[in-house]
CSV table of C-alpha atoms in Angstrom, one decimal:
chain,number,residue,atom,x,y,z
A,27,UNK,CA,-8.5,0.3,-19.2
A,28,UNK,CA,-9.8,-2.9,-17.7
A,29,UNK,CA,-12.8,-3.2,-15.8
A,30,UNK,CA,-10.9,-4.0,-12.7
A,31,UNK,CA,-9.5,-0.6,-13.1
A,32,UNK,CA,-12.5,1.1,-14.0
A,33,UNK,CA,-14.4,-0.8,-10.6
A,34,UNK,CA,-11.7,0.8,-8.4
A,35,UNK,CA,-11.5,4.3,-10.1
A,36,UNK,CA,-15.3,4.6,-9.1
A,37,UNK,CA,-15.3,3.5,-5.9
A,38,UNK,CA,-12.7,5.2,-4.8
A,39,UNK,CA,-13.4,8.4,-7.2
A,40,UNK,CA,-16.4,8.8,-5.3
A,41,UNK,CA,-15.3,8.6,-1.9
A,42,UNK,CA,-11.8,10.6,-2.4
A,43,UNK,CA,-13.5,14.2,-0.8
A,44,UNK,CA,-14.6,12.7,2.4
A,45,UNK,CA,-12.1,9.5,2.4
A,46,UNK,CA,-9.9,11.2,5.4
A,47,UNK,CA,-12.7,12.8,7.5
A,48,UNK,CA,-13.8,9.0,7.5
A,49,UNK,CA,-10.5,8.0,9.2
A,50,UNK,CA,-9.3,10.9,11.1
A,51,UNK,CA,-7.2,8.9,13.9
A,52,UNK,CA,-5.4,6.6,11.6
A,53,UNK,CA,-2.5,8.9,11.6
A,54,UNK,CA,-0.3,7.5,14.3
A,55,UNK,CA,-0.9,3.8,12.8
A,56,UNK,CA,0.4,5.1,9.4
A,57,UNK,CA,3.5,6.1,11.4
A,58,UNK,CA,3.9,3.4,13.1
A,59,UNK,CA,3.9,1.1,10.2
A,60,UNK,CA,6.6,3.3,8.4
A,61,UNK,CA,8.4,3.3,11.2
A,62,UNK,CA,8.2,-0.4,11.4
A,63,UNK,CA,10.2,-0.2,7.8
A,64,UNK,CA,13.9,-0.6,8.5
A,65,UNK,CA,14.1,3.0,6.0
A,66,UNK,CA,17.3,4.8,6.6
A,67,UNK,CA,18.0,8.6,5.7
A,68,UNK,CA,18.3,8.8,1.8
A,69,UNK,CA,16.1,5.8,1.0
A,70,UNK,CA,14.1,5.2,-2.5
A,71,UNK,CA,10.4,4.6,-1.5
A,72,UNK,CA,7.0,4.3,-3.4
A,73,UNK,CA,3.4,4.3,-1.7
A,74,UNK,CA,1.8,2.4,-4.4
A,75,UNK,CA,-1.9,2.8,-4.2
A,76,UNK,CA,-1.4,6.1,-1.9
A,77,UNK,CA,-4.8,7.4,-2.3
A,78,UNK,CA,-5.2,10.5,-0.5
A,79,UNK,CA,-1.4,10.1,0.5
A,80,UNK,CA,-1.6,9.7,4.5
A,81,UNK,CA,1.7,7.3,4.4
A,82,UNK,CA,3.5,9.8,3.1
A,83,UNK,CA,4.9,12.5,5.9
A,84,UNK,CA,6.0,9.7,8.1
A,85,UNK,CA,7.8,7.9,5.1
A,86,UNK,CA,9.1,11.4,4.4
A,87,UNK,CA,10.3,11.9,8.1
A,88,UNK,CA,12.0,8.2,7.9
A,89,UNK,CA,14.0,8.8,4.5
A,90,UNK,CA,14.6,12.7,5.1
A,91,UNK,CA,15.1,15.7,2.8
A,92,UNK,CA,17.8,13.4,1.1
A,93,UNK,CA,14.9,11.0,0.3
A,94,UNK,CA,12.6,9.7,-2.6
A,95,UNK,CA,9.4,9.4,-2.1
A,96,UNK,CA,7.0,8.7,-4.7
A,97,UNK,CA,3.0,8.2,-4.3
A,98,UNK,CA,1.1,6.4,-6.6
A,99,UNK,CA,-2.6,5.8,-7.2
A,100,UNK,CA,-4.9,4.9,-10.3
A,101,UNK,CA,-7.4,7.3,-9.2
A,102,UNK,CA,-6.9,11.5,-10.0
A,103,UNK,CA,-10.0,12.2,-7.1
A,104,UNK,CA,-7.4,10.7,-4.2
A,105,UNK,CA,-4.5,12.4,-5.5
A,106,UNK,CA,-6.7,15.5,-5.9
A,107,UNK,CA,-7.6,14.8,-2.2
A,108,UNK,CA,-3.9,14.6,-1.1
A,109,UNK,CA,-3.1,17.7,-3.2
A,110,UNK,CA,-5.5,19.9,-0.8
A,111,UNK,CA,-4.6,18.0,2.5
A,112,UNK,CA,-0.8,19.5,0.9
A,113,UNK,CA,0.8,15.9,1.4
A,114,UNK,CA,2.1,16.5,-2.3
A,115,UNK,CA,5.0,18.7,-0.2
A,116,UNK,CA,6.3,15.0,1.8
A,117,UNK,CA,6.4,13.0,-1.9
A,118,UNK,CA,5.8,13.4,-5.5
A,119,UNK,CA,2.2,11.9,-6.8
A,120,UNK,CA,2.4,9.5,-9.8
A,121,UNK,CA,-1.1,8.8,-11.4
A,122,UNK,CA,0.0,5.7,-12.2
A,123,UNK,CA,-1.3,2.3,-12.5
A,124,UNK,CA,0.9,-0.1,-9.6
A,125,UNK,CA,0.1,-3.1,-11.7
A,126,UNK,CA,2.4,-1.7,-14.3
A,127,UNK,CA,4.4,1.3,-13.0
A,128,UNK,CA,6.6,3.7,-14.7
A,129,UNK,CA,9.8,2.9,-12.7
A,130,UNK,CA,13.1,1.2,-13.5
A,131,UNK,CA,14.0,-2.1,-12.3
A,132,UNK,CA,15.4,-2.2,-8.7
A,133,UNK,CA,15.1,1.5,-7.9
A,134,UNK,CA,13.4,1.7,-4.9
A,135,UNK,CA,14.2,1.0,-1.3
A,136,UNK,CA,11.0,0.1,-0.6
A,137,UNK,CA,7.2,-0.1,-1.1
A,138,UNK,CA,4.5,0.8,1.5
A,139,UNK,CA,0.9,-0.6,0.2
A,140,UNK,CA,-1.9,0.2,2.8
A,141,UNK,CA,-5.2,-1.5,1.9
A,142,UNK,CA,-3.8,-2.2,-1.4
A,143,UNK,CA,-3.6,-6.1,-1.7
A,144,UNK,CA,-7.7,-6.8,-1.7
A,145,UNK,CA,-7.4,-4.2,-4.8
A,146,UNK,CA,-5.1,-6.1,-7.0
A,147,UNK,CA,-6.5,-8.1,-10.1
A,148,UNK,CA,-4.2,-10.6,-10.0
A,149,UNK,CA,-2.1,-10.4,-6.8
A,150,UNK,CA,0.8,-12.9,-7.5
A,151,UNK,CA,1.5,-11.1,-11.2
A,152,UNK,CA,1.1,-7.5,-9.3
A,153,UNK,CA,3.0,-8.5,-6.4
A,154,UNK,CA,5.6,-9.6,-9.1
A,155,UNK,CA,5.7,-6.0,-10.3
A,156,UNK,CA,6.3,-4.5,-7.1
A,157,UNK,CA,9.1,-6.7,-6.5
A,158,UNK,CA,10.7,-5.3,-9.9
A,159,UNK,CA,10.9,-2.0,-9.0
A,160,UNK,CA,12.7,-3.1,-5.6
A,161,UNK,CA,16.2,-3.6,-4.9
A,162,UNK,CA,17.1,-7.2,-3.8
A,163,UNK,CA,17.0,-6.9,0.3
A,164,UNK,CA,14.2,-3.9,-0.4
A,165,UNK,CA,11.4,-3.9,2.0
A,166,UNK,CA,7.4,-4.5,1.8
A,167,UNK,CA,5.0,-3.4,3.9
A,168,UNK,CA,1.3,-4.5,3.5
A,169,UNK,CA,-0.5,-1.9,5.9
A,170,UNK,CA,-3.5,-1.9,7.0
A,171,UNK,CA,-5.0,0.3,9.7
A,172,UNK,CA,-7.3,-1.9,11.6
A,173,UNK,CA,-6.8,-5.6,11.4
A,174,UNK,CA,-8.8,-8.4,9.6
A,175,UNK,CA,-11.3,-9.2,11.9
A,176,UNK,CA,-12.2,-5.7,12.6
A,177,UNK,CA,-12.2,-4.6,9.3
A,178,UNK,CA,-14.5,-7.5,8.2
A,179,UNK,CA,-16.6,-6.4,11.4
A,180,UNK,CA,-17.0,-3.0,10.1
A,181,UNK,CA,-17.9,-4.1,6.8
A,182,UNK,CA,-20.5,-6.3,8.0
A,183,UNK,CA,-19.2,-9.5,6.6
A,184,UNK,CA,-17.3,-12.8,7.6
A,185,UNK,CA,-13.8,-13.5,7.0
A,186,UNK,CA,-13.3,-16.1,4.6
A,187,UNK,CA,-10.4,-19.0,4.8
A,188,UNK,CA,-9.4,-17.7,1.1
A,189,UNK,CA,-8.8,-14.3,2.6
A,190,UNK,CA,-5.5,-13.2,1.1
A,191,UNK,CA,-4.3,-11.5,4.0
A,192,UNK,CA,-4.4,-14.4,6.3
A,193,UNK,CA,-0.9,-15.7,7.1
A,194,UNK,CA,-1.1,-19.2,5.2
A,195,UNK,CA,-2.5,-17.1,1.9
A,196,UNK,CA,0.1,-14.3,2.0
A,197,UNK,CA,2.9,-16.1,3.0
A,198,UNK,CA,3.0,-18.7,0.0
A,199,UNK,CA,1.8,-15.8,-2.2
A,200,UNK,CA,4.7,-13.5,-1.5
A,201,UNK,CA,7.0,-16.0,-1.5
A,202,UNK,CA,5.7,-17.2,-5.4
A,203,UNK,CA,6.2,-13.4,-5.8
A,204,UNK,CA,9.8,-12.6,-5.3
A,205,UNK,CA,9.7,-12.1,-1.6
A,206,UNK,CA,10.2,-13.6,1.9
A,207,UNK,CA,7.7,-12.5,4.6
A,208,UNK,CA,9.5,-11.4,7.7
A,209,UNK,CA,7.2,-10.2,10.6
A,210,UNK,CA,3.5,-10.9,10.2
A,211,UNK,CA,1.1,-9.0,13.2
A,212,UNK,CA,-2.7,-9.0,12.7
A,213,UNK,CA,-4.5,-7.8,15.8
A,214,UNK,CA,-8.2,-5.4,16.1
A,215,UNK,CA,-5.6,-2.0,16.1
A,216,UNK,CA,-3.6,-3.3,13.0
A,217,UNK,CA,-2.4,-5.0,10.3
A,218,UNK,CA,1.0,-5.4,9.0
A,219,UNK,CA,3.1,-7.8,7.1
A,220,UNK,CA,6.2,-7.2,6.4
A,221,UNK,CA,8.6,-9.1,3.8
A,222,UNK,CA,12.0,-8.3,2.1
A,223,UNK,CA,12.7,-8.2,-1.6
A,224,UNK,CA,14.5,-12.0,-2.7
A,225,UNK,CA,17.8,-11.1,-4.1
């Protein structure tokens, strides 16, 4: 296991007990966001980096019974988490590494990754990966659920111009990575970019 890996398995590791009572309201911006999807009834989808799973009863509600949905995190503590918060009854949880995931090409719908891009080792190559598992047309959403500015607020620090999620950064860097950028908002209440798989 890399160090990357190991970093993010600690941090998150010892957060994942209290990681929801931290964010109790961010439940109707998770639905929002999957709502914001384009998923039909039936749909394939993955919530790579799930963490304690909040994404996935609305992505469960927008694909159905019918549905796939599949959560996957690197870290057992979050998917322990989302185990006793019974989210494992909207999706199946993948330990899994979304850098390198256990998937076939192309069969997915979609991918919802909240908070996941500032995690990545090496975004383009990961971003690659996603895009693998996607069906040409397949969506992306990169969820946050505050935006940058107030996330950078509440982590004391100052936004950077070689901040990935700014719209000049991601654009170009989606694009190198298989996929077109379709609807970019960043505002204090959210942030979501949205892009569909090149075909």
């Amino acid at each position: 296991m890399s160090d990357d890996h190991t970093h993010v398995q600690d941090f998150f590791g010892a957060r994942a007990a209290g990681w929801d009572s931290r964010f109790p309201d961010d439940g109707p911006a998770y639905a929002a966001a999957a709502a914001r999807m384009g998923l039909r009834t039936g749909d394939r989808v993955l919530d790579a980096g799930c963490g304690t799973g909040r994404a996935l009863p609305p992505l469960r509600a927008a694909v159905g019974s019918t549905g796939v949905v599949v959560g996957a995190d690197l870290t057992p503590a979050m998917l322990e988490a989302a185990v006793r918060a019974g989210r494992d009854r909207d999706g199946r949880l993948l330990l899994a590494d979304v850098t390198a995931l256990p998937l076939r090409d192309e069969s997915l719908d979609a991918v919802f990754a909240a908070g996941l891009v500032a995690h990545l080792p090496n975004p383009a190559e990961n971003l690659v990966e996603l895009a693998r598992v996607v069906r040409p047309g397949g969506a992306l959403a990169l969820f946050h659920p505050i935006g940058r500015a107030a996330l950078a607020a509440r982590q004391d620090r100052q936004i950077t111009p070689d901040d990935l999620r700014a719209e000049d950064n991601l654009g170009p860097l989606l694009a190198a990575s298989g996929w077109d950028m379709t609807s970019y908002v960043d505002e204090d209440a959210r942030f979501l970019a949205l892009a569909a798989r090149r075909g």
